[in-house]
Amino acid sequence: MKTIKYFIAALSISMITNSCANDLDTLPEGDISGEQLSNDQSKPEKILGGIYLDLRSNGAGGSTAHSDFGIMAIKGGSDLMSNDVIQATNQHLGMFYNYEATNASNSAAEFVWTTFYARIFVINKLLDDLKNDTKNNNAAIKGQLLALRAYSYFYLVRFYAKSYKDNQSAPGLPLVLTSNNQSQGLARSSVYDVYQQIKRDIEESIVLLDTYARPSKAQIDQRTAKAIASEIYLETGDYTRAAKYANESKQGIALMTENDYTTTGFSNINNPEVLWGFHNTVSTMSIGNYYASFFSMFDNTNEGYAGAAKIYKLIDKRLYDAIPNTDYRKKVFNGSQSTAYTFNAKTKNYPAYVNWKFKDPTLFEGDYIYVRASSLYYIEAEALARQGKEAEAKQVLYEITSKRNSAYTLSVKTGNDLINEIILQKRIELWGEGYAWFDMKRLGTPLERIYPGTNHTFGRLNLSPDKFIFQIPNKEINNNPQIIQN
């Protein structure tokens, strides 16, 4: 497609060749550029490292906006489109909360698209190059690339297309799978075909990563690929595979403690639940990422946009009220009254329903967490319940909920009531981590922010799920005559 050639391809090559190159022996914090790129014998590893780095960097989506900082921006933005996460004022990321992001002319519609298509272009080029390369470590590199491509298309199709259920024949995405067709305008493949490709990529990656021992949690290993697969299969209604992969991925992973959960567990990649994330350092944050970062946006205790500029991130009062007082997860949110709160030797006054979940004791150098093992409990439990294996589903739900709430007892609910309980617990556990809106779209749950006593702010909207779809950004429409607008 033309835009891939003229817009995304140029952007992605620029990003890969200009990323942080302080330590070429470090993966993924290092990258390679210029003349070194053509001569370095470890070129595939270096380019792969650049992809991982760019996916957590300001400008990942091709803009200079402070809302554009890769995966974590997109996760946070998606949750701001749900019923559960509130932004106090209409500034950075506010376009997600009030649904302006869905418009073709909005910067968010463009940077979400570009964040992933720019990476897909580089992934395809590297996969093409590896076809004739027989290095021993190619299987692990190819496995990671395929997982990253599956992950990228999975995000894109959920933003820019209708949900999978009952919409398989609807327009999906242009499927760019090789570096040889970048100058051609590609039409949108169907939702079904896009998901078929996603499944092929993630299944092949699982096989290729079988013996791969990654150097850090920044790389995708087989366990992470299975976690990604479980979410893909939950989306497409293949509950057998969703439960299988969720169960396999979480085996041997300890749940975080109350102290982890209520202090700094969400800014520390050493949190035992972390399956995939990125360890930030002074070096990685030095390339324009300080204020353009997740903790600047979501950590109300820090000195960034949330904490200093008071662009607070709050919890919906209905969800807060649904958390039992015996559940320690309630401690990371303020109640219905303003209050003082002390963290990192700083005491500040906070408004009602503010979150203290994401606390970074550094100046925005907290680690990024992409996938936690906790998410897999809810995927497995829901998938089991939808297969009619309710006793097993209740046990999986109990295993995690009883750790968070000492008063929790094994559920006695059945049918839709059991599934609703699983979804509620998932919303509580994963608040602000990028799951709620995608589940709303998958389940057909409407946006309902106008209700008696609502604490929603400038995004006070009620919308049906058919409005949960982004328009294709104008740059793509203008450059690709084959594409059809939503």
C-alpha positions as CSV (number, residue, x, y, z in Angstrom):
1,M,0.0,0.0,0.0
2,K,1.3,3.4,-0.8
3,T,1.2,4.7,2.7
4,I,3.2,1.8,3.9
5,K,5.9,2.7,1.4
6,Y,5.9,6.5,1.7
7,F,4.8,7.1,5.2
8,I,5.2,4.1,7.5
9,A,8.2,2.5,5.8
10,A,10.3,5.6,5.8
11,L,9.3,6.3,9.4
12,S,10.2,2.8,10.6
13,I,13.6,2.7,9.0
14,S,14.4,6.1,10.5
15,M,13.3,4.9,13.9
16,I,15.3,1.7,13.7
17,T,18.5,3.4,12.5
18,N,18.2,6.3,15.0
19,S,17.3,4.6,18.2
20,C,19.5,4.5,21.2
21,A,22.9,3.1,20.3
22,N,24.9,3.5,23.5
23,D,25.5,-0.2,23.9
24,L,25.5,-2.3,20.9
25,D,26.0,-5.5,22.9
26,T,22.8,-4.9,24.9
27,L,19.5,-6.4,23.7
28,P,17.1,-4.7,23.5
29,E,18.3,-1.5,24.9
30,G,20.9,-1.2,22.2
31,D,20.4,-0.7,18.5
32,I,22.5,-0.3,15.4
33,S,22.6,2.4,12.9
34,G,24.0,3.7,9.6
35,E,27.0,2.0,8.2
36,Q,27.1,-0.5,11.1
37,L,23.7,-1.8,10.1
38,S,25.1,-3.2,6.8
39,N,28.3,-4.6,8.2
40,D,27.4,-6.0,11.7
41,Q,27.1,-9.8,11.7
42,S,24.5,-9.6,14.4
43,K,22.2,-7.5,12.3
44,P,19.0,-9.5,12.9
45,E,19.5,-9.3,16.7
46,K,20.2,-5.6,16.6
47,I,17.1,-4.8,14.4
48,L,15.0,-7.0,16.7
49,G,16.3,-5.0,19.6
50,G,15.4,-1.8,17.9
51,I,11.8,-3.0,17.4
52,Y,11.5,-3.8,21.1
53,L,13.0,-0.4,22.0
54,D,10.8,1.5,19.6
55,L,7.6,-0.1,21.0
56,R,8.2,1.6,24.3
57,S,9.5,5.0,23.0
58,N,8.1,8.4,22.4
59,G,7.4,8.8,18.7
60,A,6.7,5.1,18.1
61,G,3.6,6.3,16.1
62,G,5.5,8.9,14.1
63,S,4.5,12.0,16.0
64,T,6.2,14.3,18.6
65,A,3.1,14.2,20.8
66,H,3.7,13.3,24.4
67,S,0.7,10.9,24.1
68,D,2.6,8.8,21.6
69,F,4.9,6.5,23.5
70,G,4.3,3.0,22.2
71,I,2.5,0.0,23.7
72,M,1.9,1.6,27.1
73,A,0.3,4.7,25.5
74,I,-2.0,2.4,23.5
75,K,-2.9,0.2,26.5
76,G,-3.6,3.3,28.7
77,G,-5.5,5.0,25.9
78,S,-7.7,1.9,25.3
79,D,-8.6,1.7,29.0
80,L,-9.6,5.4,29.0
81,M,-12.3,4.4,26.5
82,S,-13.8,2.0,28.9
83,N,-16.4,2.5,31.7
84,D,-13.7,2.0,34.3
85,V,-10.9,4.6,33.8
86,I,-11.5,8.4,34.1
87,Q,-9.3,11.3,33.1
88,A,-9.7,14.5,35.1
89,T,-9.0,17.1,32.4
90,N,-9.0,17.1,28.6
91,Q,-5.3,17.1,27.9
92,H,-2.8,14.3,27.0
93,L,-4.6,11.1,26.2
94,G,-7.9,12.9,26.6
95,M,-8.8,12.2,23.0
96,F,-9.2,8.5,24.0
97,Y,-11.4,9.3,27.0
98,N,-13.9,11.4,25.0
99,Y,-13.7,9.2,21.8
100,E,-12.2,11.9,19.6
101,A,-9.5,9.3,19.0
102,T,-11.8,7.3,16.7
103,N,-11.9,10.1,14.1
104,A,-9.7,9.7,11.0
105,S,-8.2,13.2,11.5
106,N,-7.2,12.7,15.1
107,S,-3.6,12.2,16.0
108,A,-4.4,9.1,18.1
109,A,-6.0,7.3,15.1
110,E,-2.8,7.9,13.2
111,F,-0.3,7.0,15.9
112,V,-2.0,3.7,16.9
113,W,-2.0,2.7,13.3
114,T,1.6,3.7,12.7
115,T,3.0,2.2,15.9
116,F,2.1,-1.2,14.7
117,Y,2.3,-1.0,10.9
118,A,5.8,0.6,11.2
119,R,7.0,-2.4,13.2
120,I,5.2,-4.8,10.8
121,F,7.2,-3.3,7.9
122,V,10.5,-3.9,9.6
123,I,9.4,-7.4,10.8
124,N,8.5,-8.4,7.3
125,K,11.8,-7.2,5.9
126,L,13.8,-9.1,8.5
127,L,11.7,-12.2,8.0
128,D,12.4,-12.0,4.3
129,D,16.1,-11.6,5.0
130,L,16.2,-14.6,7.3
131,K,14.8,-17.0,4.8
132,N,18.2,-17.5,3.3
133,D,20.2,-17.2,6.5
134,T,21.1,-20.4,8.3
135,K,22.4,-19.1,11.6
136,N,21.7,-21.3,14.6
137,N,19.7,-18.6,16.4
138,N,17.4,-17.8,13.5
139,A,14.6,-19.9,15.0
140,A,14.4,-17.8,18.1
141,I,14.6,-14.5,16.2
142,K,12.0,-15.7,13.7
143,G,9.8,-16.8,16.6
144,Q,9.9,-13.5,18.2
145,L,9.3,-11.6,15.0
146,L,6.2,-13.7,14.2
147,A,4.9,-13.2,17.8
148,L,5.4,-9.4,17.4
149,R,3.6,-9.4,14.1
150,A,0.7,-11.4,15.5
151,Y,0.6,-9.0,18.5
152,S,0.7,-6.0,16.2
153,Y,-2.2,-7.2,14.0
154,F,-4.2,-8.3,17.0
155,Y,-4.1,-4.8,18.4
156,L,-4.8,-3.2,15.0
157,V,-7.8,-5.4,14.1
158,R,-9.4,-4.7,17.5
159,F,-9.1,-1.0,17.0
160,Y,-9.9,-0.6,13.3
161,A,-12.4,-3.4,12.7
162,K,-15.6,-4.8,14.2
163,S,-15.3,-7.5,16.8
164,Y,-14.8,-11.1,15.7
165,K,-18.1,-12.5,16.8
166,D,-20.7,-12.3,14.0
167,N,-18.4,-10.0,11.9
168,Q,-15.9,-12.4,10.3
169,S,-16.8,-11.2,6.8
170,A,-16.5,-7.5,7.7
171,P,-13.6,-5.4,6.5
172,G,-10.5,-6.0,8.6
173,L,-7.0,-4.7,7.7
174,P,-4.6,-4.6,4.8
175,L,-2.4,-7.7,5.4
176,V,1.1,-6.7,4.7
177,L,3.1,-9.9,4.9
178,T,6.2,-9.3,2.8
179,S,8.6,-6.5,2.1
180,N,8.1,-6.9,-1.7
181,N,4.7,-5.2,-2.0
182,Q,5.2,-2.0,-0.1
183,S,4.4,0.2,-3.2
184,Q,1.1,-1.5,-3.9
185,G,-2.2,-0.4,-2.6
186,L,-3.7,-3.2,-0.6
187,A,-7.4,-3.6,0.2
188,R,-8.6,-4.6,3.6
189,S,-8.7,-8.4,4.2
190,S,-11.7,-9.7,6.1
191,V,-11.8,-9.9,9.9
192,Y,-11.7,-13.6,9.5
193,D,-8.6,-13.6,7.2
194,V,-6.8,-11.2,9.5
195,Y,-7.4,-13.5,12.5
196,Q,-6.3,-16.5,10.5
197,Q,-3.0,-14.9,9.8
198,I,-2.6,-13.8,13.5
199,K,-3.2,-17.4,14.5
200,R,-0.7,-18.8,12.0
201,D,1.9,-16.4,13.2
202,I,1.4,-17.0,16.9
203,E,1.2,-20.8,16.5
204,E,4.5,-20.9,14.5
205,S,6.1,-18.6,17.0
206,I,5.2,-21.0,19.8
207,V,6.9,-23.9,18.0
208,L,10.0,-21.8,17.1
209,L,10.5,-20.5,20.7
210,D,10.3,-24.0,22.2
211,T,13.9,-24.0,23.5
212,Y,14.6,-20.3,23.6
213,A,16.0,-19.0,26.9
214,R,15.6,-15.2,26.7
215,P,18.2,-13.0,28.3
216,S,15.6,-10.8,30.0
217,K,11.8,-10.2,30.2
218,A,12.1,-7.7,27.4
219,Q,12.1,-10.5,24.8
220,I,9.1,-12.7,23.9
221,D,9.7,-16.3,24.8
222,Q,7.4,-19.3,24.4
223,R,5.6,-18.6,27.7
224,T,4.8,-15.1,26.5
225,A,3.8,-16.2,23.1
226,K,1.3,-18.6,24.7
227,A,-0.1,-15.8,26.8
228,I,-0.6,-13.7,23.7
229,A,-2.2,-16.8,22.0
230,S,-4.6,-17.3,24.9
231,E,-6.0,-13.8,24.5
232,I,-6.3,-14.2,20.7
233,Y,-8.3,-17.4,21.1
234,L,-10.5,-15.9,23.7
235,E,-11.3,-13.1,21.3
236,T,-12.2,-15.6,18.5
237,G,-14.2,-17.9,20.7
238,D,-11.9,-20.9,20.6
239,Y,-12.2,-21.5,24.3
240,T,-10.4,-24.8,24.3
241,R,-7.2,-23.3,23.0
242,A,-7.7,-20.1,25.1
243,A,-7.9,-22.1,28.3
244,K,-5.0,-24.4,27.3
245,Y,-2.5,-21.7,26.5
246,A,-3.5,-19.6,29.5
247,N,-3.0,-22.5,31.8
248,E,0.4,-23.5,30.3
249,S,1.6,-19.9,30.3
250,K,0.9,-19.3,34.0
251,Q,2.4,-22.5,35.2
252,G,5.2,-22.0,37.8
253,I,4.5,-18.2,38.1
254,A,4.0,-16.9,41.6
255,L,1.4,-14.2,42.2
256,M,2.5,-10.9,43.6
257,T,2.1,-10.2,47.3
258,E,0.0,-7.5,48.9
259,N,3.1,-5.4,49.4
260,D,4.0,-5.7,45.7
261,Y,0.5,-4.8,44.7
262,T,0.1,-1.8,46.9
263,T,3.6,-0.3,46.7
264,T,5.7,-0.3,43.6
265,G,4.9,-3.7,42.0
266,F,3.6,-2.1,38.8
267,S,6.8,-0.2,38.1
268,N,9.2,-3.1,38.7
269,I,9.9,-5.8,36.0
270,N,11.0,-8.0,38.9
271,N,7.4,-8.3,40.0
272,P,7.1,-12.2,39.9
273,E,4.0,-12.0,37.8
274,V,5.6,-10.1,34.9
275,L,5.8,-12.3,31.7
276,W,6.8,-9.5,29.3
277,G,7.8,-5.9,29.8
278,F,10.7,-3.5,29.5
279,H,13.3,-2.4,32.0
280,N,13.6,1.3,31.7
281,T,16.9,3.1,32.6
282,V,18.3,6.6,32.5
283,S,19.6,5.7,29.0
284,T,16.3,4.5,27.6
285,M,14.4,7.4,29.1
286,S,16.9,10.0,27.8
287,I,15.5,9.9,24.2
288,G,12.5,12.1,24.8
289,N,10.6,9.8,27.1
290,Y,10.4,11.5,30.5
291,Y,7.1,13.4,30.3
292,A,6.1,11.3,27.3
293,S,5.8,8.2,29.4
294,F,3.3,5.9,31.1
295,F,4.1,7.0,34.6
296,S,4.0,10.7,33.7
297,M,0.4,10.0,32.5
298,F,-0.8,7.5,35.0
299,D,1.2,7.9,38.2
300,N,-0.7,10.5,40.2
301,T,2.0,10.6,42.9
302,N,4.8,11.6,40.5
303,E,5.8,15.0,39.0
304,G,4.5,14.4,35.5
305,Y,1.2,15.2,33.8
306,A,-0.9,13.2,36.2
307,G,0.8,14.1,39.4
308,A,2.0,17.7,38.8
309,A,-0.4,19.0,36.1
310,K,-3.3,17.2,37.9
311,I,-4.4,15.3,34.8
312,Y,-5.5,12.6,37.3
313,K,-6.5,9.1,36.4
314,L,-9.5,8.0,38.5
315,I,-11.5,4.9,38.9
316,D,-15.2,4.8,38.1
317,K,-17.2,5.0,41.4
318,R,-19.3,1.9,40.5
319,L,-16.3,-0.3,40.1
320,Y,-14.7,1.1,43.3
321,D,-17.9,0.4,45.2
322,A,-17.9,-3.2,43.8
323,I,-14.5,-3.9,45.4
324,P,-15.0,-5.5,48.9
325,N,-13.3,-3.7,51.8
326,T,-11.5,-7.0,52.6
327,D,-9.9,-6.9,49.1
328,Y,-6.5,-5.3,49.3
329,R,-6.8,-4.1,45.7
330,K,-9.1,-1.4,47.0
331,K,-6.1,0.1,48.8
332,V,-4.7,1.4,45.5
333,F,-7.7,3.7,45.0
334,N,-9.0,6.6,47.0
335,G,-12.6,6.6,48.2
336,S,-15.3,9.1,47.9
337,Q,-13.6,11.9,49.8
338,S,-10.5,13.9,49.0
339,T,-7.6,12.9,51.2
340,A,-3.8,13.2,51.8
341,Y,-1.6,10.4,50.7
342,T,2.2,9.9,51.3
343,F,4.5,8.1,48.8
344,N,8.2,8.5,48.3
345,A,8.4,10.9,51.3
346,K,6.0,13.3,49.6
347,T,2.5,14.0,51.0
348,K,-0.1,15.5,48.6
349,N,-3.8,16.0,48.7
350,Y,-5.8,14.0,46.2
351,P,-9.4,14.1,44.9
352,A,-11.9,11.3,45.3
353,Y,-11.5,8.1,43.4
354,V,-7.9,8.8,42.3
355,N,-5.7,5.8,41.7
356,W,-2.4,5.0,43.5
357,K,-1.9,1.8,41.7
358,F,0.9,2.9,39.4
359,K,3.6,4.4,41.6
360,D,7.1,5.0,40.4
361,P,9.7,6.0,43.0
362,T,12.0,7.3,40.2
363,L,11.5,10.2,37.8
364,F,9.4,8.3,35.2
365,E,12.0,5.5,34.9
366,G,9.7,2.8,36.2
367,D,9.6,-0.4,34.2
368,Y,6.8,-1.1,31.7
369,I,4.7,-4.2,32.2
370,Y,3.0,-5.5,29.1
371,V,1.7,-8.9,30.3
372,R,1.1,-10.2,33.8
373,A,0.3,-13.8,34.7
374,S,-2.8,-12.5,36.5
375,S,-4.5,-11.9,33.2
376,L,-4.2,-15.6,32.4
377,Y,-6.4,-16.6,35.3
378,Y,-9.3,-14.7,34.0
379,I,-8.8,-15.9,30.4
380,E,-8.7,-19.5,31.6
381,A,-11.6,-19.1,34.0
382,E,-13.8,-17.5,31.3
383,A,-12.8,-20.0,28.7
384,L,-13.6,-22.9,31.0
385,A,-16.9,-21.4,32.0
386,R,-17.9,-21.0,28.4
387,Q,-17.1,-24.7,27.8
388,G,-19.5,-25.6,30.6
389,K,-16.6,-26.6,32.9
390,E,-17.9,-24.4,35.7
391,A,-16.3,-26.3,38.6
392,E,-12.9,-25.8,37.0
393,A,-13.6,-22.2,36.2
394,K,-14.6,-21.5,39.8
395,Q,-11.4,-23.1,41.1
396,V,-9.2,-21.0,38.8
397,L,-11.1,-17.8,39.8
398,Y,-10.7,-18.8,43.5
399,E,-7.0,-19.3,43.1
400,I,-6.4,-15.7,42.4
401,T,-9.3,-13.9,44.1
402,S,-8.6,-15.6,47.4
403,K,-5.1,-14.2,47.3
404,R,-6.4,-10.7,46.8
405,N,-9.4,-10.9,49.2
406,S,-9.0,-13.1,52.3
407,A,-12.8,-13.2,52.8
408,Y,-13.5,-14.6,49.3
409,T,-15.1,-18.0,49.1
410,L,-15.5,-20.3,46.1
411,S,-18.2,-18.9,43.8
412,V,-21.6,-20.6,43.8
413,K,-22.7,-18.7,40.7
414,T,-23.5,-20.4,37.4
415,G,-24.1,-19.5,33.8
416,N,-23.9,-15.9,32.8
417,D,-23.7,-14.9,36.5
418,L,-20.4,-16.8,36.8
419,I,-19.0,-15.2,33.6
420,N,-20.0,-11.8,34.9
421,E,-18.2,-12.5,38.2
422,I,-15.1,-13.5,36.3
423,I,-15.2,-10.3,34.2
424,L,-15.8,-8.1,37.2
425,Q,-12.8,-9.6,39.0
426,K,-10.8,-9.1,35.8
427,R,-11.8,-5.4,35.7
428,I,-10.7,-4.9,39.3
429,E,-7.4,-6.8,38.9
430,L,-6.3,-5.3,35.6
431,W,-7.6,-1.7,36.0
432,G,-5.5,0.6,33.8
433,E,-3.6,-2.2,32.2
434,G,-5.3,-2.2,28.8
435,Y,-8.0,-4.9,28.9
436,A,-11.3,-3.4,29.9
437,W,-12.3,-1.7,26.6
438,F,-11.3,-4.6,24.4
439,D,-13.4,-6.9,26.6
440,M,-16.3,-4.4,26.4
441,K,-16.1,-4.6,22.6
442,R,-15.8,-8.4,22.6
443,L,-18.7,-8.9,24.9
444,G,-20.9,-6.2,23.4
445,T,-21.0,-4.1,26.7
446,P,-22.1,-0.5,26.1
447,L,-20.3,2.6,27.4
448,E,-22.5,3.9,30.2
449,R,-20.9,6.9,31.9
450,I,-24.1,8.9,32.5
451,Y,-25.8,7.6,35.6
452,P,-27.0,9.0,38.9
453,G,-23.9,10.1,40.9
454,T,-21.5,9.6,38.1
455,N,-17.9,10.8,38.7
456,H,-17.1,10.8,35.0
457,T,-15.7,14.1,33.7
458,F,-15.5,15.6,30.1
459,G,-16.0,12.2,28.6
460,R,-19.5,11.8,30.0
461,L,-21.0,9.7,27.2
462,N,-23.3,6.7,26.6
463,L,-22.4,4.8,23.5
464,S,-23.4,1.4,22.0
465,P,-20.6,-1.0,21.1
466,D,-20.9,-0.4,17.4
467,K,-19.2,2.9,18.1
468,F,-16.1,1.1,19.4
469,I,-14.2,1.3,16.1
470,F,-11.5,3.7,14.9
471,Q,-11.6,5.2,11.4
472,I,-8.6,4.5,9.2
473,P,-6.3,7.5,9.6
474,N,-6.5,10.1,6.8
475,K,-2.9,9.5,5.7
476,E,-3.7,5.9,4.8
477,I,-7.0,6.9,3.1
478,N,-5.3,9.6,1.0
479,N,-2.4,7.3,-0.1
480,N,-4.2,4.0,-0.7
481,P,-7.1,4.1,-3.2
482,Q,-7.9,0.4,-2.4
483,I,-8.8,1.0,1.2
484,I,-12.4,1.5,2.4
485,Q,-13.1,3.8,5.3
486,N,-15.0,2.7,8.4
